mmCIF file of C-alpha atoms and ligand atoms in Angstrom:
data_model
loop_
_atom_site.group_PDB
_atom_site.id
_atom_site.type_symbol
_atom_site.label_atom_id
_atom_site.label_comp_id
_atom_site.label_asym_id
_atom_site.label_seq_id
_atom_site.Cartn_x
_atom_site.Cartn_y
_atom_site.Cartn_z
ATOM 1 C CA MET B 250 151.906 166.074 41.282
ATOM 2 C CA ASN B 251 151.034 164.681 37.910
ATOM 3 C CA ASP B 252 151.490 160.932 37.764
ATOM 4 C CA LEU B 253 150.011 157.667 36.656
ATOM 5 C CA PHE B 254 147.339 157.768 39.368
ATOM 6 C CA ASP B 255 145.948 161.176 38.496
ATOM 7 C CA ASN B 256 143.032 159.737 36.545
ATOM 8 C CA LEU B 257 142.198 157.400 39.436
ATOM 9 C CA ARG B 258 141.627 160.347 41.770
ATOM 10 C CA PRO B 259 138.054 161.440 42.123
ATOM 11 C CA GLN B 260 137.020 164.457 40.066
ATOM 12 C CA ILE B 261 135.823 167.117 42.466
ATOM 13 C CA GLU B 262 134.301 170.425 41.436
ATOM 14 C CA GLU B 263 132.913 173.247 43.558
ATOM 15 C CA ILE B 264 129.703 173.908 41.651
ATOM 16 C CA TYR B 265 128.327 176.546 44.085
ATOM 17 C CA PRO B 266 129.895 177.994 47.258
ATOM 18 C CA SER B 267 130.552 175.121 49.683
ATOM 19 C CA THR B 268 128.813 172.682 47.333
ATOM 20 C CA PHE B 269 130.931 170.004 45.737
ATOM 21 C CA LEU B 270 130.229 167.504 42.973
ATOM 22 C CA LEU B 271 132.161 164.224 42.858
ATOM 23 C CA SER B 272 131.234 162.926 39.439
ATOM 24 C CA GLY B 273 130.729 159.144 39.217
ATOM 25 C CA TYR B 274 132.273 158.619 42.635
ATOM 26 C CA ALA B 275 129.810 155.973 43.865
ATOM 27 C CA ASP B 276 129.262 152.434 42.594
ATOM 28 C CA SER B 277 125.537 152.573 42.082
ATOM 29 C CA PHE B 278 125.189 148.878 41.363
ATOM 30 C CA VAL B 279 126.206 147.904 44.873
ATOM 31 C CA LEU B 280 124.219 150.760 46.448
ATOM 32 C CA LEU B 281 121.074 149.875 44.553
ATOM 33 C CA SER B 282 121.130 146.278 45.764
ATOM 34 C CA GLU B 283 121.476 147.589 49.328
ATOM 35 C CA VAL B 284 118.581 150.000 48.747
ATOM 36 C CA MET B 285 116.418 147.071 47.554
ATOM 37 C CA ARG B 286 117.363 145.065 50.642
ATOM 38 C CA LEU B 287 116.660 148.009 53.016
ATOM 39 C CA SER B 288 113.291 148.671 51.405
ATOM 40 C CA SER B 289 112.279 145.034 51.942
ATOM 41 C CA ILE B 290 112.593 145.821 55.682
ATOM 42 C CA SER B 291 111.254 149.434 55.783
ATOM 43 C CA PRO B 292 109.230 149.857 52.558
ATOM 44 C CA PHE B 293 109.112 152.931 50.375
ATOM 45 C CA ARG B 294 106.050 155.038 51.169
ATOM 46 C CA LYS B 295 104.585 158.462 50.528
ATOM 47 C CA MET B 296 104.157 160.474 53.722
ATOM 48 C CA GLN B 297 101.444 162.837 54.733
ATOM 49 C CA THR B 298 102.510 166.460 54.938
ATOM 50 C CA PRO B 299 101.429 168.942 57.643
ATOM 51 C CA MET B 300 99.251 170.599 54.954
ATOM 52 C CA GLY B 301 97.285 167.360 54.567
ATOM 53 C CA HIS B 302 98.779 166.356 51.210
ATOM 54 C CA TYR B 303 101.182 163.514 50.511
ATOM 55 C CA THR B 304 104.813 163.775 49.492
ATOM 56 C CA GLY B 305 105.032 163.395 45.714
ATOM 57 C CA ILE B 306 107.876 160.921 45.919
ATOM 58 C CA GLU B 307 108.261 157.708 47.884
ATOM 59 C CA LEU B 308 110.874 157.528 50.605
ATOM 60 C CA THR B 309 112.384 155.327 53.275
ATOM 61 C CA ASN B 310 115.289 155.546 55.744
ATOM 62 C CA CYS B 311 118.083 153.600 57.364
ATOM 63 C CA GLY B 312 120.359 154.314 60.302
ATOM 64 C CA PRO B 313 119.507 155.482 63.841
ATOM 65 C CA PHE B 314 117.301 158.401 62.718
ATOM 66 C CA GLY B 315 114.797 158.541 59.865
ATOM 67 C CA TRP B 316 113.142 161.635 58.421
ATOM 68 C CA VAL B 317 109.358 161.497 58.716
ATOM 69 C CA SER B 318 106.441 163.746 57.884
ATOM 70 C CA ASP B 319 102.860 163.601 59.094
ATOM 71 C CA SER B 320 100.063 165.942 60.116
ATOM 72 C CA LYS B 321 102.193 167.105 63.074
ATOM 73 C CA GLY B 322 105.118 168.213 60.938
ATOM 74 C CA TYR B 323 108.588 167.154 59.753
ATOM 75 C CA ARG B 324 111.109 165.566 62.095
ATOM 76 C CA TYR B 325 113.539 162.709 62.706
ATOM 77 C CA GLU B 326 112.308 159.550 64.416
ATOM 78 C CA GLN B 327 114.116 156.394 65.606
ATOM 79 C CA ILE B 328 111.084 154.188 64.924
ATOM 80 C CA ASP B 329 109.582 153.554 61.475
ATOM 81 C CA PRO B 330 105.883 154.524 61.825
ATOM 82 C CA ILE B 331 104.890 151.725 59.368
ATOM 83 C CA THR B 332 106.798 148.811 60.910
ATOM 84 C CA ASN B 333 106.873 150.219 64.471
ATOM 85 C CA LYS B 334 110.468 148.998 64.593
ATOM 86 C CA PRO B 335 113.789 150.841 64.354
ATOM 87 C CA TRP B 336 114.838 151.747 60.844
ATOM 88 C CA PRO B 337 117.181 149.129 59.301
ATOM 89 C CA GLU B 338 120.786 149.543 60.246
ATOM 90 C CA MET B 339 122.836 151.872 58.042
ATOM 91 C CA PRO B 340 125.101 149.600 55.957
ATOM 92 C CA PRO B 341 128.751 150.259 57.004
ATOM 93 C CA LEU B 342 129.532 150.753 53.317
ATOM 94 C CA PHE B 343 127.033 153.640 53.182
ATOM 95 C CA HIS B 344 128.428 155.298 56.298
ATOM 96 C CA GLN B 345 132.021 155.028 55.083
ATOM 97 C CA LEU B 346 131.161 156.285 51.594
ATOM 98 C CA ALA B 347 129.491 159.381 53.053
ATOM 99 C CA LYS B 348 132.446 159.984 55.382
ATOM 100 C CA ASP B 349 134.989 159.594 52.557
ATOM 101 C CA ALA B 350 133.062 161.877 50.180
ATOM 102 C CA ALA B 351 132.715 164.531 52.875
ATOM 103 C CA LYS B 352 136.443 164.353 53.615
ATOM 104 C CA LEU B 353 137.305 164.859 49.967
ATOM 105 C CA ALA B 354 135.152 167.965 49.991
ATOM 106 C CA GLY B 355 137.004 169.248 53.087
ATOM 107 C CA PHE B 356 134.497 168.256 55.788
ATOM 108 C CA LYS B 357 136.470 166.218 58.291
ATOM 109 C CA LYS B 358 134.994 163.451 60.459
ATOM 110 C CA PHE B 359 131.450 163.454 59.051
ATOM 111 C CA ASP B 360 129.607 160.931 61.184
ATOM 112 C CA SER B 361 126.124 160.622 59.722
ATOM 113 C CA ASN B 362 123.341 159.074 61.775
ATOM 114 C CA ALA B 363 120.463 159.562 59.300
ATOM 115 C CA CYS B 364 120.140 158.175 55.794
ATOM 116 C CA LEU B 365 117.101 159.130 53.705
ATOM 117 C CA VAL B 366 116.341 157.370 50.429
ATOM 118 C CA ASN B 367 114.057 159.051 47.916
ATOM 119 C CA HIS B 368 112.530 157.177 45.009
ATOM 120 C CA TYR B 369 111.507 159.061 41.863
ATOM 121 C CA GLN B 370 109.673 157.768 38.819
ATOM 122 C CA ILE B 371 109.375 159.497 35.473
ATOM 123 C CA GLY B 372 107.192 162.565 35.983
ATOM 124 C CA ASP B 373 108.127 163.077 39.679
ATOM 125 C CA LYS B 374 109.748 166.243 40.905
ATOM 126 C CA LEU B 375 110.774 167.845 44.195
ATOM 127 C CA GLY B 376 109.751 171.463 44.777
ATOM 128 C CA SER B 377 111.953 174.180 46.205
ATOM 129 C CA HIS B 378 112.800 173.549 49.843
ATOM 130 C CA GLN B 379 115.426 173.958 52.551
ATOM 131 C CA ASP B 380 116.762 171.051 54.636
ATOM 132 C CA LYS B 381 116.330 172.445 58.106
ATOM 133 C CA ASP B 382 114.903 169.635 60.246
ATOM 134 C CA GLU B 383 118.343 168.574 61.562
ATOM 135 C CA GLY B 384 119.533 169.549 65.031
ATOM 136 C CA GLU B 385 122.740 171.168 63.857
ATOM 137 C CA PHE B 386 123.898 172.711 60.615
ATOM 138 C CA ASP B 387 127.654 172.356 61.081
ATOM 139 C CA SER B 388 127.708 168.934 59.444
ATOM 140 C CA PRO B 389 127.428 168.720 55.647
ATOM 141 C CA ILE B 390 124.877 166.706 53.678
ATOM 142 C CA VAL B 391 126.125 164.018 51.334
ATOM 143 C CA SER B 392 123.801 163.124 48.468
ATOM 144 C CA ILE B 393 124.177 160.197 46.045
ATOM 145 C CA SER B 394 122.242 159.803 42.810
ATOM 146 C CA ILE B 395 121.333 156.417 41.299
ATOM 147 C CA GLY B 396 119.588 155.581 38.045
ATOM 148 C CA LEU B 397 117.864 158.188 35.875
ATOM 149 C CA PRO B 398 119.591 161.566 35.565
ATOM 150 C CA ALA B 399 118.070 164.598 37.249
ATOM 151 C CA THR B 400 118.391 168.351 36.981
ATOM 152 C CA PHE B 401 119.139 169.690 40.470
ATOM 153 C CA GLN B 402 118.191 173.304 40.931
ATOM 154 C CA ILE B 403 119.814 175.676 43.357
ATOM 155 C CA PHE B 404 117.657 178.694 44.163
ATOM 156 C CA GLY B 405 119.981 180.167 46.776
ATOM 157 C CA LYS B 406 118.816 182.200 49.764
ATOM 158 C CA THR B 407 115.228 182.652 48.538
ATOM 159 C CA ARG B 408 112.611 180.087 47.426
ATOM 160 C CA SER B 409 112.487 181.149 43.783
ATOM 161 C CA GLY B 410 114.823 182.395 41.080
ATOM 162 C CA VAL B 411 117.141 179.632 39.857
ATOM 163 C CA GLU B 412 120.813 180.466 40.435
ATOM 164 C CA LYS B 413 122.322 177.232 39.184
ATOM 165 C CA GLU B 414 121.261 173.992 37.535
ATOM 166 C CA VAL B 415 123.345 170.852 37.888
ATOM 167 C CA GLU B 416 122.900 167.550 36.063
ATOM 168 C CA LEU B 417 123.102 164.696 38.560
ATOM 169 C CA LYS B 418 123.921 161.390 36.939
ATOM 170 C CA ASP B 419 124.136 157.820 38.132
ATOM 171 C CA GLY B 420 126.941 157.497 40.658
ATOM 172 C CA ASP B 421 127.347 161.255 41.228
ATOM 173 C CA VAL B 422 127.904 162.376 44.783
ATOM 174 C CA MET B 423 127.216 165.906 46.008
ATOM 175 C CA VAL B 424 128.564 167.271 49.285
ATOM 176 C CA TRP B 425 127.394 170.542 50.678
ATOM 177 C CA GLY B 426 127.607 172.451 53.850
ATOM 178 C CA GLY B 427 129.069 175.532 55.354
ATOM 179 C CA ASP B 428 127.499 178.743 54.061
ATOM 180 C CA SER B 429 125.269 176.860 51.631
ATOM 181 C CA ARG B 430 123.835 174.392 54.118
ATOM 182 C CA LEU B 431 120.448 176.147 54.227
ATOM 183 C CA ILE B 432 120.010 177.171 50.612
ATOM 184 C CA TYR B 433 116.748 176.465 48.745
ATOM 185 C CA HIS B 434 116.970 173.645 46.209
ATOM 186 C CA GLY B 435 114.826 171.232 44.267
ATOM 187 C CA VAL B 436 114.703 168.601 41.501
ATOM 188 C CA LYS B 437 113.099 169.228 38.113
ATOM 189 C CA THR B 438 110.591 166.738 36.683
ATOM 190 C CA ILE B 439 112.367 163.448 35.975
ATOM 191 C CA LYS B 440 112.326 162.548 32.305
ATOM 192 C CA GLN B 441 113.050 159.398 30.364
ATOM 193 C CA ASP B 442 116.709 159.041 29.432
ATOM 194 C CA LYS B 443 117.024 158.700 25.664
ATOM 195 C CA LEU B 444 120.387 156.976 26.043
ATOM 196 C CA ASN B 445 118.912 154.415 28.479
ATOM 197 C CA PRO B 446 115.259 154.123 27.468
ATOM 198 C CA LYS B 447 114.617 151.170 29.796
ATOM 199 C CA LEU B 448 115.649 153.054 32.900
ATOM 200 C CA SER B 449 112.508 154.001 34.834
ATOM 201 C CA ASP B 450 113.639 155.071 38.273
ATOM 202 C CA ARG B 451 115.906 157.421 40.149
ATOM 203 C CA TYR B 452 117.034 156.967 43.746
ATOM 204 C CA ASN B 453 118.693 159.649 45.832
ATOM 205 C CA ILE B 454 120.391 158.758 49.111
ATOM 206 C CA THR B 455 121.143 161.611 51.507
ATOM 207 C CA PHE B 456 123.287 161.335 54.628
ATOM 208 C CA ARG B 457 122.941 163.738 57.488
ATOM 209 C CA LYS B 458 123.693 164.321 61.114
ATOM 210 C CA ALA B 459 120.192 164.537 62.649
HETATM 211 C C1 MD6 N 639 117.423 164.752 45.275
HETATM 212 N N1 MD6 N 639 117.935 166.053 47.184
HETATM 213 O O1 MD6 N 639 118.511 164.936 44.800
HETATM 214 C C2 MD6 N 639 116.915 165.606 46.405
HETATM 215 N N2 MD6 N 639 118.738 168.011 49.976
HETATM 216 O O2 MD6 N 639 116.653 163.900 44.889
HETATM 217 C C3 MD6 N 639 117.804 166.946 48.120
HETATM 218 O O3 MD6 N 639 116.745 167.472 48.377
HETATM 219 C C4 MD6 N 639 118.960 167.314 48.877
HETATM 220 O O4 MD6 N 639 120.463 166.239 47.363
HETATM 221 C C5 MD6 N 639 119.795 168.402 50.684
HETATM 222 C C6 MD6 N 639 121.076 168.091 50.354
HETATM 223 C C7 MD6 N 639 121.312 167.349 49.242
HETATM 224 C C8 MD6 N 639 120.272 166.934 48.465
HETATM 225 FE FE1 FE N 640 116.814 168.653 50.180
#
């Protein structure tokens, strides 16, 4: 049907098998103020990796389960190791946004219980990795980008060899699951945005079922 409301419907594109991009779907202004509030409870921090290094980017969590890394490995924890308290509650707005985005991409009843927030500054990048610390891989991952644009790289079934690059802009939401749930992916070095030279940060919020 082609009617007056067509241009109010979210734009959704399958950019890779079982990987969907909803361009500009999220209101980043509201999300960012929530991220600032959450990080005043559980602060952004770099985490030690099992190899004895530190994660290049800062991160924090909200919701029942938070992703953590230390000398013992990667896993989900209910207690923030810095505050020794539960992670801040997932804002209902976040949970609903993730559910709605997943539904638009064809994943019904996505009930996320883990929300990871990554913070990038100019010069930061995220190397090729798989997201495989969750208990089940039937649920999709919903990922929201805020602030500086990023080039998201999809490597596919092996760690190297870029198959697809996607520009993720402020307010873009990506949903992926199904056959692509375990693909290798990463984020290229974040650069200054010539159109918005004062922007200095990127945040990425990912929702998962831990
Ligand atoms: C980022 N995202 O966009 C990093 N992982 O900053 C991820 O590593 C990621 O966006 C799994 C699913 C969606 C993602
Ligand atoms: Fe990832």
